[in-house]
Coordinates of C-alpha atoms in Angstrom, one line a residue:
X255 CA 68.6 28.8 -37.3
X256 CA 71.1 26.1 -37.6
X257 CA 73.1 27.6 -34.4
X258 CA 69.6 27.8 -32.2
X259 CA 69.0 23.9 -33.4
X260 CA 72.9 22.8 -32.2
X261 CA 72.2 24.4 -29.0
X262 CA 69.3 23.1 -28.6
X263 CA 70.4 19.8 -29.4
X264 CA 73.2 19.8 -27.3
X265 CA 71.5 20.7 -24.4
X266 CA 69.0 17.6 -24.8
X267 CA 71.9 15.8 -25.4
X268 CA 73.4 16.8 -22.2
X269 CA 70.7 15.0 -20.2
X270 CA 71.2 12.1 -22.7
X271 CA 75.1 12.0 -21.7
X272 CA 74.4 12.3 -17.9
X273 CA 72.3 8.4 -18.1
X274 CA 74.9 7.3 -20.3
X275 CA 77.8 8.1 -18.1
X276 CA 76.0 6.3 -15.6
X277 CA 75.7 3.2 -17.7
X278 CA 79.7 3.3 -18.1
X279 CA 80.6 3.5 -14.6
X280 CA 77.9 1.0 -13.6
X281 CA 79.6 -1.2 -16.6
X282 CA 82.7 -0.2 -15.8
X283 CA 82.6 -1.8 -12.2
X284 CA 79.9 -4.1 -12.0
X285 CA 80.2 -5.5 -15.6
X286 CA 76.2 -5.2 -15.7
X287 CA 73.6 -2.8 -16.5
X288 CA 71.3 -1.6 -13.9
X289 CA 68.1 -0.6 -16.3
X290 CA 66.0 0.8 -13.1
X291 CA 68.2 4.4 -14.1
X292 CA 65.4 5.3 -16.3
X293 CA 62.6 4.9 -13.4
X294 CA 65.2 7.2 -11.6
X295 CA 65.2 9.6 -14.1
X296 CA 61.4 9.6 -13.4
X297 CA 61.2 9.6 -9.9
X298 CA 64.1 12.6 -9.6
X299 CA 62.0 14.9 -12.1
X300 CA 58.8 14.1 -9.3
X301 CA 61.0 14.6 -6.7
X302 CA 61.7 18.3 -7.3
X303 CA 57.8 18.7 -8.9
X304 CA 56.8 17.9 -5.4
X305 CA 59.8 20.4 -3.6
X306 CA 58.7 22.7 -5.8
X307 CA 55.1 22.9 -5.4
X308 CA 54.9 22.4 -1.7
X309 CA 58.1 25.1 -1.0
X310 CA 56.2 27.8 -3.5
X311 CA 52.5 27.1 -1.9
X312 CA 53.8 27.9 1.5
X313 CA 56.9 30.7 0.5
X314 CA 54.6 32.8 -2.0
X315 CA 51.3 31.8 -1.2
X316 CA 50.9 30.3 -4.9
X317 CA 52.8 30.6 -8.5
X318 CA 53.2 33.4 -10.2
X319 CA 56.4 35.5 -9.4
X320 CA 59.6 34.2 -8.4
X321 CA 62.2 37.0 -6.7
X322 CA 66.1 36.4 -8.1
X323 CA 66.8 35.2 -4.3
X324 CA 64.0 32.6 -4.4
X325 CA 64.3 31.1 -7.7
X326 CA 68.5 30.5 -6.9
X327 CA 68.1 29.1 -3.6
X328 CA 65.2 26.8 -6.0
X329 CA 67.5 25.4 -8.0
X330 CA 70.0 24.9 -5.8
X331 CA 67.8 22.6 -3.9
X332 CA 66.3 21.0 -7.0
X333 CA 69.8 19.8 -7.9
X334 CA 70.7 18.9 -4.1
X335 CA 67.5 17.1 -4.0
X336 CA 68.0 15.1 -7.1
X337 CA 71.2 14.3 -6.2
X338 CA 70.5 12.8 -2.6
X339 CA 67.0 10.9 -4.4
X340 CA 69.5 9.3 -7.1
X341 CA 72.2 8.1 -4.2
X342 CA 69.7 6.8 -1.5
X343 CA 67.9 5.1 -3.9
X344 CA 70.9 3.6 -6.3
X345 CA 72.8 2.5 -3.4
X346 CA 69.2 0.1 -2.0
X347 CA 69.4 -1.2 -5.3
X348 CA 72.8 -2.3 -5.3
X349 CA 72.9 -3.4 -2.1
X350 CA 69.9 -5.3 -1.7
X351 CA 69.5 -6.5 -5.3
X352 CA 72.3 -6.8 -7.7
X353 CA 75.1 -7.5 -4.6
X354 CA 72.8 -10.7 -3.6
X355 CA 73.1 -11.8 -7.2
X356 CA 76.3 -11.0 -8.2
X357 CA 77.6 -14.4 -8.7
X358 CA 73.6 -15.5 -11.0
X359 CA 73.7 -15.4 -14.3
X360 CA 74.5 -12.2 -16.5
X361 CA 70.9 -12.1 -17.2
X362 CA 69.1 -12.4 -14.0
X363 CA 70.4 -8.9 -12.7
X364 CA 69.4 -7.2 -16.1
X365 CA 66.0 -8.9 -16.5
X366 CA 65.5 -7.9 -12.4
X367 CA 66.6 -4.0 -12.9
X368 CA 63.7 -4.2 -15.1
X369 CA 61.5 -5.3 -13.0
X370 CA 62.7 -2.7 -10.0
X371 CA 62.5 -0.2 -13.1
X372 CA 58.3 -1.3 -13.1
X373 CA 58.1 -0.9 -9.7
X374 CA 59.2 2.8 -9.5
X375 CA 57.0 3.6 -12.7
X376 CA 54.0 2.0 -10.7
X377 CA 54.9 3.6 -7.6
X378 CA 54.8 7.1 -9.2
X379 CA 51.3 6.6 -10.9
X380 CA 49.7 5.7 -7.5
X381 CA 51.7 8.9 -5.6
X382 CA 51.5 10.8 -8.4
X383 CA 48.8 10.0 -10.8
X384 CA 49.5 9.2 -14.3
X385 CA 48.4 12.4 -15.9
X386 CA 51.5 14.5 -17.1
X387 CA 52.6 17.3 -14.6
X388 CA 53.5 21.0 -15.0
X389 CA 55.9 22.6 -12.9
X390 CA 56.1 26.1 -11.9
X391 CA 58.5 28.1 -13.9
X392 CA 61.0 29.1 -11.4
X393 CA 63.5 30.8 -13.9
X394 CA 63.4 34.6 -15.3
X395 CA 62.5 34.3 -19.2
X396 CA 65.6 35.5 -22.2
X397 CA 68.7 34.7 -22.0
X398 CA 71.8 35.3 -23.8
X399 CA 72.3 35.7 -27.3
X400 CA 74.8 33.6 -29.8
X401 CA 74.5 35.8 -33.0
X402 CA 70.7 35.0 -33.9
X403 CA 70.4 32.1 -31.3
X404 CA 69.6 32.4 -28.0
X405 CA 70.5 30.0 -25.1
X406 CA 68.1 30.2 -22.3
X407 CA 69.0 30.1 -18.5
X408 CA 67.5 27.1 -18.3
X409 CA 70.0 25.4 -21.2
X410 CA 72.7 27.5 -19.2
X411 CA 72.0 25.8 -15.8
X412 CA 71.5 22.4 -17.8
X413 CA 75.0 23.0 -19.4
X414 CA 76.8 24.3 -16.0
X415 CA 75.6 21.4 -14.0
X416 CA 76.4 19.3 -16.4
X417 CA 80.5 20.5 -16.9
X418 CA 80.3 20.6 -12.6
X419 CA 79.1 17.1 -12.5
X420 CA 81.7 15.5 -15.3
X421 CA 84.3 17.7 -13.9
X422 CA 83.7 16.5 -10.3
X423 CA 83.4 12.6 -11.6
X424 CA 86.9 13.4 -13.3
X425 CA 88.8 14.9 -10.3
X426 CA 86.6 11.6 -7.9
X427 CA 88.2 9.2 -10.6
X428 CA 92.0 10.7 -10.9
X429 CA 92.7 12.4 -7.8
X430 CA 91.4 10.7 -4.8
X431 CA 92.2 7.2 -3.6
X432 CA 88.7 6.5 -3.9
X433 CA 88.7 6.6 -7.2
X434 CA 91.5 5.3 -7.6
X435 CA 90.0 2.0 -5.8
X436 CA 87.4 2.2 -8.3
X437 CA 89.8 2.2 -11.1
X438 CA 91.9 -0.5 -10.1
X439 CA 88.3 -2.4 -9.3
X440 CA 87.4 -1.7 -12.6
X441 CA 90.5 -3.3 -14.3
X442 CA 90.4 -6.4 -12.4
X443 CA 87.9 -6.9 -9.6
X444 CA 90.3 -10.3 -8.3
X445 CA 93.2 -8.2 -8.2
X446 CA 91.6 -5.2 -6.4
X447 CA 90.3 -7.1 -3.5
X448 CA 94.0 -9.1 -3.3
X449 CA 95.8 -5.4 -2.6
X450 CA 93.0 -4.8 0.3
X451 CA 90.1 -2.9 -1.8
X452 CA 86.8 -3.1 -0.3
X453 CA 84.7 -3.8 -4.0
X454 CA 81.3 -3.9 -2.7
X455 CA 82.0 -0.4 -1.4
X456 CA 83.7 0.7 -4.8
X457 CA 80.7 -1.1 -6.8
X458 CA 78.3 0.7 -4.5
X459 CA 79.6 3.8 -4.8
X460 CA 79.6 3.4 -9.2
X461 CA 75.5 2.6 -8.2
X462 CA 75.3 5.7 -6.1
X463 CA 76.6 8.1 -8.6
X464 CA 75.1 6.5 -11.5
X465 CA 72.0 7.0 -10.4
X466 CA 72.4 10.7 -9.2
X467 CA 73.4 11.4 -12.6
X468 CA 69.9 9.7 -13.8
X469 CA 67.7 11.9 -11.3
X470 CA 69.8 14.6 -11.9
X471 CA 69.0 14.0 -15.8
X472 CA 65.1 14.2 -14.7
X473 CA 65.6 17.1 -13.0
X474 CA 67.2 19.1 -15.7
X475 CA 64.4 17.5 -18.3
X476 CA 61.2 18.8 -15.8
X477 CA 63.1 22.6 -15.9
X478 CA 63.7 22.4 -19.2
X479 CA 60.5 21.3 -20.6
X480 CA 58.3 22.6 -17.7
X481 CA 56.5 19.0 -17.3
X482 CA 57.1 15.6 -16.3
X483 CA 55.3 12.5 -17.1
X484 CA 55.8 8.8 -15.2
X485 CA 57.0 7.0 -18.0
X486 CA 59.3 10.1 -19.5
X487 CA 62.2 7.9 -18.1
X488 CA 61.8 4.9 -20.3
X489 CA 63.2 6.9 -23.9
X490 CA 65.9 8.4 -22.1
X491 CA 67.0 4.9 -20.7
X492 CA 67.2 3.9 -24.8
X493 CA 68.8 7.1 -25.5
X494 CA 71.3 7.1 -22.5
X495 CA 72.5 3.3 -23.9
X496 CA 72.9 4.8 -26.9
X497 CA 75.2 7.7 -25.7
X498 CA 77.2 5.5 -23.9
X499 CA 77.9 2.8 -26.9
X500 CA 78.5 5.4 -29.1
X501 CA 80.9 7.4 -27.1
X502 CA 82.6 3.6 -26.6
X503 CA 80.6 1.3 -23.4
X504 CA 82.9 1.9 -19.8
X505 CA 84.5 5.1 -21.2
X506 CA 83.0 7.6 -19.2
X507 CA 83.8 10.5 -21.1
X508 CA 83.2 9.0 -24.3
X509 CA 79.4 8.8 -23.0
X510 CA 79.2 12.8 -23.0
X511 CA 80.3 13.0 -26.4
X512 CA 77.7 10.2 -27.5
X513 CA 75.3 11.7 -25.6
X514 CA 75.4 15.6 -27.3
X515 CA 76.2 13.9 -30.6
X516 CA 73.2 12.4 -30.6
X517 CA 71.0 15.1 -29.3
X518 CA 72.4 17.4 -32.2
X519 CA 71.2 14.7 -34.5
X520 CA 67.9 14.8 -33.4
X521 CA 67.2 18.3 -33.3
X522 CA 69.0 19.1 -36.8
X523 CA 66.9 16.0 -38.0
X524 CA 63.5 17.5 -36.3
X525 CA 64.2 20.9 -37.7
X526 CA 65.5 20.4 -41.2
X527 CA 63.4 16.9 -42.1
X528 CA 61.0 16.0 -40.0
X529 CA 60.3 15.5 -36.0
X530 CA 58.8 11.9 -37.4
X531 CA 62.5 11.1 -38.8
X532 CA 64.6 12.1 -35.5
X533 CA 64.5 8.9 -33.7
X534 CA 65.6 7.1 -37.4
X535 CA 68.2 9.2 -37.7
X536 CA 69.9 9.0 -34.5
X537 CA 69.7 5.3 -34.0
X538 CA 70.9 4.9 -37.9
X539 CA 73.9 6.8 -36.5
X540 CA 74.4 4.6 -33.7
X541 CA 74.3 1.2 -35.9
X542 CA 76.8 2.8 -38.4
X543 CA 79.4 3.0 -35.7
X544 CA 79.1 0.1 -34.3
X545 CA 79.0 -1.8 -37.5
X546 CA 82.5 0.6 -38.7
X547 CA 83.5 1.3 -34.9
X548 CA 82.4 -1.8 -32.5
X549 CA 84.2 -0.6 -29.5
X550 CA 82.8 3.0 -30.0
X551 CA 83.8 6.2 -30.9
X552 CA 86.1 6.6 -27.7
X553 CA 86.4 2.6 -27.2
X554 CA 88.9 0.9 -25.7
X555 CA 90.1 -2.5 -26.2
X556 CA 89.7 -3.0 -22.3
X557 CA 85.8 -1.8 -21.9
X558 CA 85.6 -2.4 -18.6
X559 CA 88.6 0.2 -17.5
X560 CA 87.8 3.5 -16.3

């Protein structure tokens, strides 16, 4: 029981570590928070609903069986179509929104991320409707066993996208010059644009990654639970922010530790005290670190620096 609830909590907690990375490299180069992710993390779960539906109606002539073939090629198109949703949109926002207003006020960029955050919501109710959605169930049922815990293949393709995506970010970050640019943007933006760095690219590409971790994350949430709903975004935005300031704000990897931490909270609180109690209980976590850890778990005395 108490293995099943740690597995299941980490692999929630996954999703909640993907929106929080993306808060830490948006932070990390930008020094803002672009709070339109969560509408992202709608719109890339409606995204694949719609793939889904329209490739199944016209491949199997309707829902019920899935062949081994079919339900790879599936998810590999899920994840490709998240992925391009999150980039095409996060890199409009950037560009047209927070680049415009870089040199406004801190708050003007936050309170307007909101705003675009609104617009998506709104835009999905009149595509979509605002009644919750099912999706087909693509994957074969079991799984493996831990013991007397099972991990499904849906928490197994939640977990190996996952460890690809952070691994990927890792190698983007210390082995290509790109990354490198976005590092040495990250420390000092002055500085970076002095030695010949193009920033708006480096900033653009933090906005384009964030937010194909955020549709990715909505992707991985309509597999996993099988439905999607136009506001389902809008907790994981709160939960994501959380990951990240645990795991220490602008330190990446702290984020994925924040992030599962905080997912095993939940479900050990939902399973041993009460569903009622889990939100209490994580975000009682959170406030004890910051008051006894205010840079994070992971934090470093330089926030910004990736």
């Amino acid at each position: 029981m108490l293995m099943q609830q740690i597995i299941n909590g980490a692999t929630i907690g996954l999703v909640y570590s993907l929106m929080g990375l993306g808060f830490s490299l948006v932070w990390a180069t930008a020094q803002t928070i672009n709070f339109s992710q969560g509408a992202i993390f709608s719109l890339g779960g409606y995204a694949v609903y719609t793939m889904l539906i329209t490739v199944l109606i016209n491949v199997t002539s309707g829902l019920d069986s899935v062949s081994g073939m079919l339900s790879l090629f599936l998810v590999l198109s899920c994840i490709g179509l998240s992925i391009l949703v999150g980039i095409l949109v996060g890199s409009g926002v950037e560009k047209f929104y927070f680049r415009p207003l870089r040199e406004a006020p801190e708050l003007a960029p936050l309170l307007g991320s909101t705003g675009i955050g609104l617009v998506v919501y709104n835009l999905i109710n009149l595509l979509w409707g605002t009644q919750n959605r099912g999706l087909p169930n693509i994957l074969p049922q079991g799984g493996i066993h831990i013991g007397d815990a099972q991990v499904s293949f849906v928490q197994i393709i939640v977990l190996a996208v996952t460890c690809v995506v952070v691994y990927g970010i890792h190698l983007i970050l210390q082995k290509t010059k790109i990354g490198k640019a976005m590092r040495a943007t990250s420390w000092d933006l002055r500085a970076a644009k002095l030695m010949g760095i193009n920033t708006n690219h480096m900033i653009l590409i933090a906005f384009a990654i964030a937010c194909a971790l955020s549709s990715t994350g909505g992707m991985l949430v309509a597999l996993y639970y099988g439905s999607i709903s136009p506001f389902m975004g809008f907790s994981i935005t709160v939960k994501g922010l959380a990951a990240a300031v645990l795991g220490g704000f602008g330190n990446p990897m702290g984020a994925i530790v924040g992030g599962i931490s905080l997912g095993i909270v939940e479900a050990l609180t939902s399973a041993y005290v009460t569903t009622d109690w889990k939100d209490f209980m994580s975000y009682s976590v959170l406030i004890l670190v910051i008051v006894f850890f205010p840079s994070g778990l992971f934090g470093r005395k330089k926030a910004e620096a990736l």
